[in-house]
Amino acid sequence: MDNNPVIVSGGGPVGLVAALSLAEKGINVVVLETCTDIPTDLRAGTFHPPTVEMLDTLSIGQDLLQLGIKVPEWQIRDRKKGLVAQFDLGRIADETPYPFRLHCEQHKVSRLAYQALQKFSNAQVLFGHECVGFTQDKEGVTVQIKSGDTTQEVRASYLIGADGAHSIVRKTADIEFEGFTWPERFLVFATTFDLKSVGFTGNAYIADPDEWAAIFVQPHNGPPGIYRIAFPIQPDQDEETVLSDDYVQSRIQGFLSPDRTYDIPYRSIYRVHQRVAKTFRQGRIMLAGDAAHVNNPLGGMGLNSGIHDAMNLADKLGKVLQENADNDLLDLYDRQRRITNVEYVQAITIRNKKMLEERDPEIRAQRLDEMRETAADPEKHRAFLMNSSMINSVRRAAQIE
């Protein structure tokens, strides 16, 4: 670890994409990952058009396109009444070369980035290594790294905290994580049943006061893929009961046929937060991805926003380290990414959840009618897609000075 590399804490997709972007610029970079291999996290798996554009500027772009499933249309449905609105990303084909959502498990993106990093002599990925603390001064950062029973100190030029919602980097920097945790948890499971055969697109959101759901097709082990489904479960529900075959079957039978048993390859439970770090930069410490912001998955924006962080930050670090740009350029990273996360990611995902779970019948009917009208009106349809696809959030960030 010579030459004061940029150290990235966290070997998930955000950390590895940031590292790859830096390595391709010729910057020395070291990634620290606590696990002994690429973490297999099955939560995120949707890439919006601008994210696909960004990843296609890296050496992994075309491989990702080959791995993923292109989903050009997605739906909002009512649990009892069926289809409410269907949105077609082809309507904004003049705004992006990738007018679709690309569905691919996030660990596959991590694997692609890791494999690409192996080609660079200026990059290292150290599994079984964890950032446990740091100190910084005007010239750099001294990072404490633990591996097994050994702790060593390494000098870095900058430290990127991409180490998740429980970020050691953020906590050590004493940066407040503002926001809240939703009281209900999410049950996520997958089925091999092809929902396309009963009218679903590869991405759909089902509105219901008690059992709303989000559905995403994923490549899994190859065609035809697998459908991942997220449901809410209440705080007092027992986890063992919720993960039981009977309970999971009852959830999927509630909106599909109750007369059959569905193959369920995996299931899990996790908590959901809406939080944003008070700052994404503290001196030579930067936060990205879940270390900087977390949100509910209704809209598929969390990982996308993290990738946007990684690419924005790598671009600015490249200018600081290679073009002698003023170090204050990194303050612009904080402004651009934090403001757009609050204005778009947090606002839209909270609004999406409230729409799906609305209990008041009149308000519920009004919101679903608004969705129908939006889908039916070409101009509103297009405007809605510019926000939901995150194109507007990326453009907004670029305007912030």
Short mmCIF file of C-alpha atoms in Angstrom, two decimals:
data_model
loop_
_atom_site.label_atom_id
_atom_site.label_comp_id
_atom_site.label_asym_id
_atom_site.label_seq_id
_atom_site.Cartn_x
_atom_site.Cartn_y
_atom_site.Cartn_z
CA MET A 1 0.00 0.00 0.00
CA ASP A 2 2.59 2.52 -1.12
CA ASN A 3 2.07 5.99 -2.57
CA ASN A 4 -0.80 7.07 -0.29
CA PRO A 5 -3.64 5.38 -2.19
CA VAL A 6 -7.28 6.28 -1.96
CA ILE A 7 -8.69 3.72 0.47
CA VAL A 8 -12.27 2.54 -0.01
CA SER A 9 -13.91 0.97 3.02
CA GLY A 10 -16.51 -1.47 1.73
CA GLY A 11 -16.40 -3.95 -1.15
CA GLY A 12 -20.02 -3.80 -2.23
CA PRO A 13 -21.12 -2.44 -5.62
CA VAL A 14 -20.69 1.23 -4.67
CA GLY A 15 -17.20 0.80 -3.23
CA LEU A 16 -16.01 -1.41 -6.09
CA VAL A 17 -17.46 0.86 -8.79
CA ALA A 18 -15.78 3.88 -7.17
CA ALA A 19 -12.50 1.93 -7.03
CA LEU A 20 -12.78 0.84 -10.66
CA SER A 21 -13.46 4.37 -11.83
CA LEU A 22 -10.42 5.60 -9.89
CA ALA A 23 -8.21 2.75 -11.13
CA GLU A 24 -9.17 3.42 -14.75
CA LYS A 25 -8.03 7.02 -14.21
CA GLY A 26 -4.62 5.75 -13.05
CA ILE A 27 -5.17 6.52 -9.36
CA ASN A 28 -3.82 4.13 -6.74
CA VAL A 29 -6.74 2.59 -4.86
CA VAL A 30 -7.20 -0.06 -2.16
CA VAL A 31 -10.57 -1.61 -1.26
CA LEU A 32 -11.12 -3.07 2.21
CA GLU A 33 -13.88 -5.67 2.53
CA THR A 34 -14.69 -7.35 5.83
CA CYS A 35 -16.10 -10.50 4.20
CA THR A 36 -13.83 -13.13 2.69
CA ASP A 37 -15.52 -12.84 -0.71
CA ILE A 38 -17.94 -10.61 -2.61
CA PRO A 39 -20.98 -10.12 -0.32
CA THR A 40 -24.08 -11.81 -1.75
CA ASP A 41 -26.75 -9.25 -0.89
CA LEU A 42 -30.07 -9.92 -2.63
CA ARG A 43 -31.82 -6.64 -1.83
CA ALA A 44 -31.06 -4.40 -4.81
CA GLY A 45 -31.17 -5.35 -8.45
CA THR A 46 -32.58 -2.51 -10.59
CA PHE A 47 -30.46 -0.10 -12.64
CA HIS A 48 -32.12 2.98 -14.07
CA PRO A 49 -31.14 4.46 -17.47
CA PRO A 50 -28.62 7.07 -16.23
CA THR A 51 -26.93 4.44 -14.05
CA VAL A 52 -26.55 2.13 -17.04
CA GLU A 53 -25.08 5.09 -18.94
CA MET A 54 -22.54 5.72 -16.17
CA LEU A 55 -21.53 2.08 -15.87
CA ASP A 56 -21.13 1.88 -19.63
CA THR A 57 -18.33 4.46 -19.38
CA LEU A 58 -16.40 1.83 -17.39
CA SER A 59 -14.96 -1.42 -18.69
CA ILE A 60 -17.83 -3.44 -17.18
CA GLY A 61 -20.68 -1.71 -19.03
CA GLN A 62 -21.20 -4.13 -21.90
CA ASP A 63 -20.79 -7.20 -19.70
CA LEU A 64 -23.50 -5.86 -17.39
CA LEU A 65 -25.85 -5.36 -20.33
CA GLN A 66 -25.30 -8.98 -21.29
CA LEU A 67 -25.99 -10.22 -17.74
CA GLY A 68 -29.09 -8.17 -17.04
CA ILE A 69 -32.73 -8.34 -18.09
CA LYS A 70 -34.05 -5.27 -19.92
CA VAL A 71 -37.38 -4.12 -18.49
CA PRO A 72 -38.82 -1.34 -20.71
CA GLU A 73 -42.27 -1.26 -19.07
CA TRP A 74 -43.42 -1.34 -15.46
CA GLN A 75 -46.77 -1.27 -13.70
CA ILE A 76 -48.75 0.05 -10.79
CA ARG A 77 -51.49 -2.37 -9.81
CA ASP A 78 -54.27 -2.54 -7.23
CA ARG A 79 -54.36 -5.76 -5.22
CA LYS A 80 -58.10 -6.28 -5.81
CA LYS A 81 -58.76 -4.44 -9.08
CA GLY A 82 -55.63 -5.33 -11.04
CA LEU A 83 -53.75 -3.06 -13.43
CA VAL A 84 -53.95 0.68 -12.70
CA ALA A 85 -51.22 2.13 -14.92
CA GLN A 86 -48.39 0.93 -17.13
CA PHE A 87 -45.39 3.09 -17.95
CA ASP A 88 -43.23 2.72 -21.05
CA LEU A 89 -39.62 3.93 -20.89
CA GLY A 90 -39.57 3.85 -24.68
CA ARG A 91 -41.29 7.24 -24.48
CA ILE A 92 -38.01 8.82 -23.32
CA ALA A 93 -35.78 7.05 -25.85
CA ASP A 94 -34.71 10.48 -27.11
CA GLU A 95 -33.34 11.29 -23.63
CA THR A 96 -31.24 8.17 -23.03
CA PRO A 97 -29.59 5.43 -25.10
CA TYR A 98 -30.91 2.94 -22.53
CA PRO A 99 -34.71 3.41 -22.31
CA PHE A 100 -35.28 0.55 -19.88
CA ARG A 101 -34.60 -0.60 -16.35
CA LEU A 102 -31.80 -3.14 -16.33
CA HIS A 103 -32.43 -5.83 -13.73
CA CYS A 104 -29.41 -7.66 -12.35
CA GLU A 105 -28.50 -8.77 -8.82
CA GLN A 106 -26.12 -6.29 -7.21
CA HIS A 107 -23.58 -8.94 -6.25
CA LYS A 108 -23.11 -9.72 -9.96
CA VAL A 109 -22.21 -6.08 -10.57
CA SER A 110 -19.77 -6.29 -7.66
CA ARG A 111 -18.24 -9.40 -9.18
CA LEU A 112 -17.82 -7.71 -12.56
CA ALA A 113 -16.12 -4.69 -10.95
CA TYR A 114 -13.86 -6.92 -8.85
CA GLN A 115 -12.79 -8.95 -11.87
CA ALA A 116 -12.09 -5.76 -13.83
CA LEU A 117 -9.94 -4.40 -10.97
CA GLN A 118 -7.67 -7.45 -11.21
CA LYS A 119 -6.32 -6.04 -14.47
CA PHE A 120 -4.93 -2.91 -12.78
CA SER A 121 -1.57 -2.92 -11.02
CA ASN A 122 -2.60 0.28 -9.21
CA ALA A 123 -5.61 -1.41 -7.53
CA GLN A 124 -5.95 -3.89 -4.68
CA VAL A 125 -9.04 -5.53 -3.18
CA LEU A 126 -8.30 -6.94 0.28
CA PHE A 127 -10.91 -9.38 1.58
CA GLY A 128 -11.00 -10.09 5.30
CA HIS A 129 -9.76 -6.55 5.99
CA GLU A 130 -11.78 -3.93 7.86
CA CYS A 131 -11.37 -0.24 8.51
CA VAL A 132 -11.74 0.08 12.29
CA GLY A 133 -10.78 3.74 12.66
CA PHE A 134 -8.75 6.62 11.29
CA THR A 135 -7.22 9.99 11.98
CA GLN A 136 -6.74 12.71 9.43
CA ASP A 137 -4.73 15.87 8.91
CA LYS A 138 -4.24 18.36 6.08
CA GLU A 139 -1.91 16.01 4.20
CA GLY A 140 -3.79 12.72 4.39
CA VAL A 141 -5.55 10.02 6.40
CA THR A 142 -4.05 7.36 8.66
CA VAL A 143 -6.36 4.36 8.48
CA GLN A 144 -6.43 1.59 11.08
CA ILE A 145 -7.00 -1.73 9.30
CA LYS A 146 -7.82 -4.98 11.06
CA SER A 147 -7.25 -8.42 9.52
CA GLY A 148 -7.73 -11.39 11.82
CA ASP A 149 -5.90 -10.61 15.05
CA THR A 150 -3.63 -8.03 13.41
CA THR A 151 -4.19 -4.29 13.19
CA GLN A 152 -1.97 -2.03 11.10
CA GLU A 153 -1.92 1.64 10.17
CA VAL A 154 -1.79 2.70 6.54
CA ARG A 155 -1.40 6.20 5.16
CA ALA A 156 -3.93 7.23 2.50
CA SER A 157 -4.60 10.35 0.50
CA TYR A 158 -8.38 10.05 1.00
CA LEU A 159 -10.78 7.60 2.64
CA ILE A 160 -14.13 6.73 1.07
CA GLY A 161 -16.73 5.24 3.40
CA ALA A 162 -18.82 2.89 1.26
CA ASP A 163 -19.30 0.50 4.17
CA GLY A 164 -23.07 0.40 4.42
CA ALA A 165 -25.77 1.75 6.68
CA HIS A 166 -23.78 0.88 9.82
CA SER A 167 -20.68 2.61 8.41
CA ILE A 168 -17.65 2.61 10.70
CA VAL A 169 -16.28 5.52 8.68
CA ARG A 170 -19.40 7.63 9.25
CA LYS A 171 -19.57 6.73 12.93
CA THR A 172 -15.86 7.38 13.52
CA ALA A 173 -16.24 10.77 11.84
CA ASP A 174 -19.22 11.41 14.16
CA ILE A 175 -21.43 12.41 11.24
CA GLU A 176 -25.11 12.39 12.17
CA PHE A 177 -27.38 10.03 10.19
CA GLU A 178 -30.56 12.08 10.03
CA GLY A 179 -33.98 10.54 9.43
CA PHE A 180 -36.04 7.63 10.71
CA THR A 181 -36.63 3.89 10.61
CA TRP A 182 -39.96 2.54 9.33
CA PRO A 183 -41.80 0.59 12.05
CA GLU A 184 -42.66 -2.32 9.78
CA ARG A 185 -40.05 -4.67 8.34
CA PHE A 186 -39.84 -6.09 4.83
CA LEU A 187 -40.25 -9.75 3.92
CA VAL A 188 -38.42 -10.47 0.66
CA PHE A 189 -38.73 -13.77 -1.15
CA ALA A 190 -38.41 -15.08 -4.68
CA THR A 191 -40.45 -17.40 -6.84
CA THR A 192 -39.64 -19.23 -10.05
CA PHE A 193 -43.26 -18.80 -11.18
CA ASP A 194 -43.36 -16.65 -14.33
CA LEU A 195 -45.55 -13.65 -13.43
CA LYS A 196 -45.44 -12.54 -17.06
CA SER A 197 -47.81 -15.42 -17.80
CA VAL A 198 -50.50 -13.68 -15.74
CA GLY A 199 -50.01 -10.16 -17.10
CA PHE A 200 -47.22 -8.71 -14.99
CA THR A 201 -44.31 -6.76 -16.41
CA GLY A 202 -40.81 -7.40 -15.06
CA ASN A 203 -41.33 -4.67 -12.47
CA ALA A 204 -44.62 -3.94 -10.72
CA TYR A 205 -45.93 -2.28 -7.57
CA ILE A 206 -49.15 -3.51 -5.97
CA ALA A 207 -51.17 -1.07 -3.87
CA ASP A 208 -53.01 -2.32 -0.78
CA PRO A 209 -53.47 -0.88 2.75
CA ASP A 210 -52.19 -4.05 4.41
CA GLU A 211 -50.36 -6.14 1.84
CA TRP A 212 -48.83 -3.87 -0.77
CA ALA A 213 -45.96 -5.45 -2.67
CA ALA A 214 -43.04 -4.68 -4.99
CA ILE A 215 -42.05 -7.15 -7.70
CA PHE A 216 -38.78 -7.32 -9.67
CA VAL A 217 -37.65 -9.96 -12.15
CA GLN A 218 -34.00 -10.98 -11.70
CA PRO A 219 -31.69 -13.03 -13.96
CA HIS A 220 -30.82 -15.54 -11.19
CA ASN A 221 -29.20 -18.54 -12.90
CA GLY A 222 -30.33 -17.64 -16.38
CA PRO A 223 -33.51 -17.40 -18.49
CA PRO A 224 -36.36 -17.10 -17.72
CA GLY A 225 -35.16 -15.55 -14.44
CA ILE A 226 -36.80 -15.36 -11.06
CA TYR A 227 -39.29 -12.92 -9.49
CA ARG A 228 -38.32 -11.18 -6.25
CA ILE A 229 -41.25 -9.92 -4.16
CA ALA A 230 -41.20 -7.59 -1.13
CA PHE A 231 -44.06 -7.39 1.40
CA PRO A 232 -44.45 -5.41 4.64
CA ILE A 233 -44.62 -7.27 7.94
CA GLN A 234 -45.61 -5.68 11.21
CA PRO A 235 -43.15 -5.03 14.07
CA ASP A 236 -44.74 -7.59 16.38
CA GLN A 237 -44.83 -10.47 13.90
CA ASP A 238 -42.61 -13.42 14.81
CA GLU A 239 -39.76 -13.95 12.32
CA GLU A 240 -39.94 -17.73 12.42
CA THR A 241 -43.63 -17.59 11.55
CA VAL A 242 -43.12 -15.02 8.80
CA LEU A 243 -40.40 -17.11 7.16
CA SER A 244 -42.44 -20.32 7.33
CA ASP A 245 -43.68 -22.00 4.14
CA ASP A 246 -47.32 -21.50 5.11
CA TYR A 247 -46.94 -17.77 5.68
CA VAL A 248 -44.90 -17.10 2.52
CA GLN A 249 -47.33 -19.15 0.42
CA SER A 250 -50.25 -17.18 1.87
CA ARG A 251 -48.64 -13.90 0.81
CA ILE A 252 -48.12 -14.89 -2.81
CA GLN A 253 -51.45 -16.71 -3.04
CA GLY A 254 -53.10 -13.50 -1.89
CA PHE A 255 -52.56 -11.83 -5.26
CA LEU A 256 -51.95 -14.81 -7.54
CA SER A 257 -53.91 -18.06 -7.73
CA PRO A 258 -54.72 -19.50 -4.28
CA ASP A 259 -55.07 -22.94 -5.85
CA ARG A 260 -51.40 -23.70 -6.38
CA THR A 261 -48.18 -23.94 -4.38
CA TYR A 262 -45.31 -21.74 -5.55
CA ASP A 263 -41.62 -22.61 -5.60
CA ILE A 264 -39.83 -20.23 -3.19
CA PRO A 265 -36.02 -20.58 -3.50
CA TYR A 266 -35.15 -18.01 -0.82
CA ARG A 267 -36.67 -15.66 1.74
CA SER A 268 -35.37 -13.06 4.22
CA ILE A 269 -36.43 -10.18 6.47
CA TYR A 270 -34.84 -6.77 6.83
CA ARG A 271 -35.50 -3.37 8.34
CA VAL A 272 -35.98 -0.28 6.19
CA HIS A 273 -34.70 3.21 6.92
CA GLN A 274 -35.00 6.72 5.46
CA ARG A 275 -31.80 8.48 6.52
CA VAL A 276 -29.26 10.90 5.06
CA ALA A 277 -25.87 11.78 6.52
CA LYS A 278 -25.64 15.40 7.65
CA THR A 279 -22.63 15.80 5.36
CA PHE A 280 -21.04 13.54 2.74
CA ARG A 281 -17.62 15.08 3.32
CA GLN A 282 -15.47 15.74 6.36
CA GLY A 283 -11.98 16.86 5.33
CA ARG A 284 -10.40 13.93 3.50
CA ILE A 285 -13.25 11.59 4.42
CA MET A 286 -16.11 11.06 1.96
CA LEU A 287 -19.26 8.96 2.28
CA ALA A 288 -21.05 7.17 -0.56
CA GLY A 289 -23.92 4.73 -0.99
CA ASP A 290 -25.68 3.36 2.08
CA ALA A 291 -23.05 4.92 4.34
CA ALA A 292 -24.36 8.30 3.17
CA HIS A 293 -28.06 7.61 2.61
CA VAL A 294 -30.63 4.82 2.90
CA ASN A 295 -34.22 4.62 1.72
CA ASN A 296 -37.05 2.16 1.15
CA PRO A 297 -36.82 0.13 -2.09
CA LEU A 298 -40.08 1.36 -3.67
CA GLY A 299 -38.73 2.92 -6.84
CA GLY A 300 -35.42 1.07 -6.93
CA MET A 301 -33.38 4.19 -6.19
CA GLY A 302 -31.03 3.31 -3.35
CA LEU A 303 -28.28 1.42 -5.18
CA ASN A 304 -28.66 3.68 -8.21
CA SER A 305 -28.09 6.76 -6.08
CA GLY A 306 -25.05 5.05 -4.56
CA ILE A 307 -23.58 4.39 -8.01
CA HIS A 308 -24.22 8.04 -8.87
CA ASP A 309 -22.27 8.97 -5.72
CA ALA A 310 -19.38 6.71 -6.72
CA MET A 311 -19.06 8.09 -10.24
CA ASN A 312 -19.44 11.73 -9.15
CA LEU A 313 -16.86 11.32 -6.39
CA ALA A 314 -14.35 9.43 -8.52
CA ASP A 315 -14.53 12.14 -11.16
CA LYS A 316 -13.81 14.89 -8.63
CA LEU A 317 -11.07 12.96 -6.84
CA GLY A 318 -9.45 12.39 -10.21
CA LYS A 319 -9.35 16.12 -10.85
CA VAL A 320 -7.97 16.84 -7.38
CA LEU A 321 -5.27 14.16 -7.51
CA GLN A 322 -4.27 14.38 -11.16
CA GLU A 323 -5.13 17.87 -12.32
CA ASN A 324 -4.29 19.76 -9.12
CA ALA A 325 -7.87 20.95 -8.81
CA ASP A 326 -8.68 22.74 -5.57
CA ASN A 327 -9.45 20.33 -2.74
CA ASP A 328 -12.65 22.31 -2.16
CA LEU A 329 -14.02 20.67 -5.31
CA LEU A 330 -14.97 17.82 -2.98
CA ASP A 331 -17.41 20.14 -1.22
CA LEU A 332 -19.26 20.24 -4.51
CA TYR A 333 -19.59 16.45 -4.32
CA ASP A 334 -21.30 16.87 -0.96
CA ARG A 335 -23.68 19.55 -2.24
CA GLN A 336 -24.58 17.80 -5.46
CA ARG A 337 -25.15 14.34 -4.08
CA ARG A 338 -26.73 15.26 -0.75
CA ILE A 339 -29.20 17.79 -2.18
CA THR A 340 -30.37 15.47 -4.96
CA ASN A 341 -30.73 12.59 -2.53
CA VAL A 342 -32.98 14.66 -0.29
CA GLU A 343 -34.94 16.29 -3.12
CA TYR A 344 -35.43 13.18 -5.26
CA VAL A 345 -34.52 9.83 -3.70
CA GLN A 346 -35.93 10.43 -0.23
CA ALA A 347 -38.96 12.39 -1.41
CA ILE A 348 -39.94 9.99 -4.21
CA THR A 349 -39.45 6.75 -2.27
CA ILE A 350 -41.41 8.05 0.71
CA ARG A 351 -44.20 9.20 -1.62
CA ASN A 352 -44.21 5.82 -3.38
CA LYS A 353 -44.62 3.95 -0.11
CA LYS A 354 -47.41 6.21 1.10
CA MET A 355 -49.28 5.78 -2.19
CA LEU A 356 -49.11 1.99 -2.06
CA GLU A 357 -50.18 1.72 1.60
CA GLU A 358 -52.80 4.49 1.75
CA ARG A 359 -55.69 3.41 4.01
CA ASP A 360 -58.23 6.20 3.44
CA PRO A 361 -60.46 4.92 0.58
CA GLU A 362 -61.06 8.36 -0.92
CA ILE A 363 -57.40 9.42 -0.86
CA ARG A 364 -56.40 6.01 -2.15
CA ALA A 365 -58.84 6.21 -5.08
CA GLN A 366 -57.69 9.75 -5.86
CA ARG A 367 -54.00 8.78 -5.99
CA LEU A 368 -54.62 5.76 -8.17
CA ASP A 369 -56.78 7.88 -10.49
CA GLU A 370 -53.89 10.33 -10.74
CA MET A 371 -51.64 7.45 -11.83
CA ARG A 372 -54.17 6.42 -14.49
CA GLU A 373 -54.39 9.99 -15.78
CA THR A 374 -50.61 10.35 -15.81
CA ALA A 375 -50.15 7.16 -17.81
CA ALA A 376 -52.90 8.16 -20.27
CA ASP A 377 -51.54 11.68 -20.95
CA PRO A 378 -48.41 11.61 -23.18
CA GLU A 379 -46.85 14.74 -21.65
CA LYS A 380 -47.53 13.70 -18.04
CA HIS A 381 -46.38 10.17 -18.82
CA ARG A 382 -43.08 11.47 -20.12
CA ALA A 383 -42.58 13.92 -17.24
CA PHE A 384 -43.30 11.18 -14.72
CA LEU A 385 -40.70 8.90 -16.32
CA MET A 386 -38.03 11.61 -16.26
CA ASN A 387 -38.34 11.67 -12.47
CA SER A 388 -38.89 7.97 -11.79
CA SER A 389 -35.98 6.99 -14.07
CA MET A 390 -33.67 9.34 -12.10
CA ILE A 391 -32.68 11.27 -15.22
CA ASN A 392 -33.91 14.50 -13.64
CA SER A 393 -32.02 13.85 -10.40
CA VAL A 394 -28.72 13.41 -12.26
CA ARG A 395 -29.35 16.57 -14.29
CA ARG A 396 -30.28 18.47 -11.14
CA ALA A 397 -27.01 17.43 -9.49
CA ALA A 398 -25.03 18.68 -12.48
CA GLN A 399 -26.66 22.11 -12.12
CA ILE A 400 -25.62 22.56 -8.48
CA GLU A 401 -22.52 24.73 -8.04
#
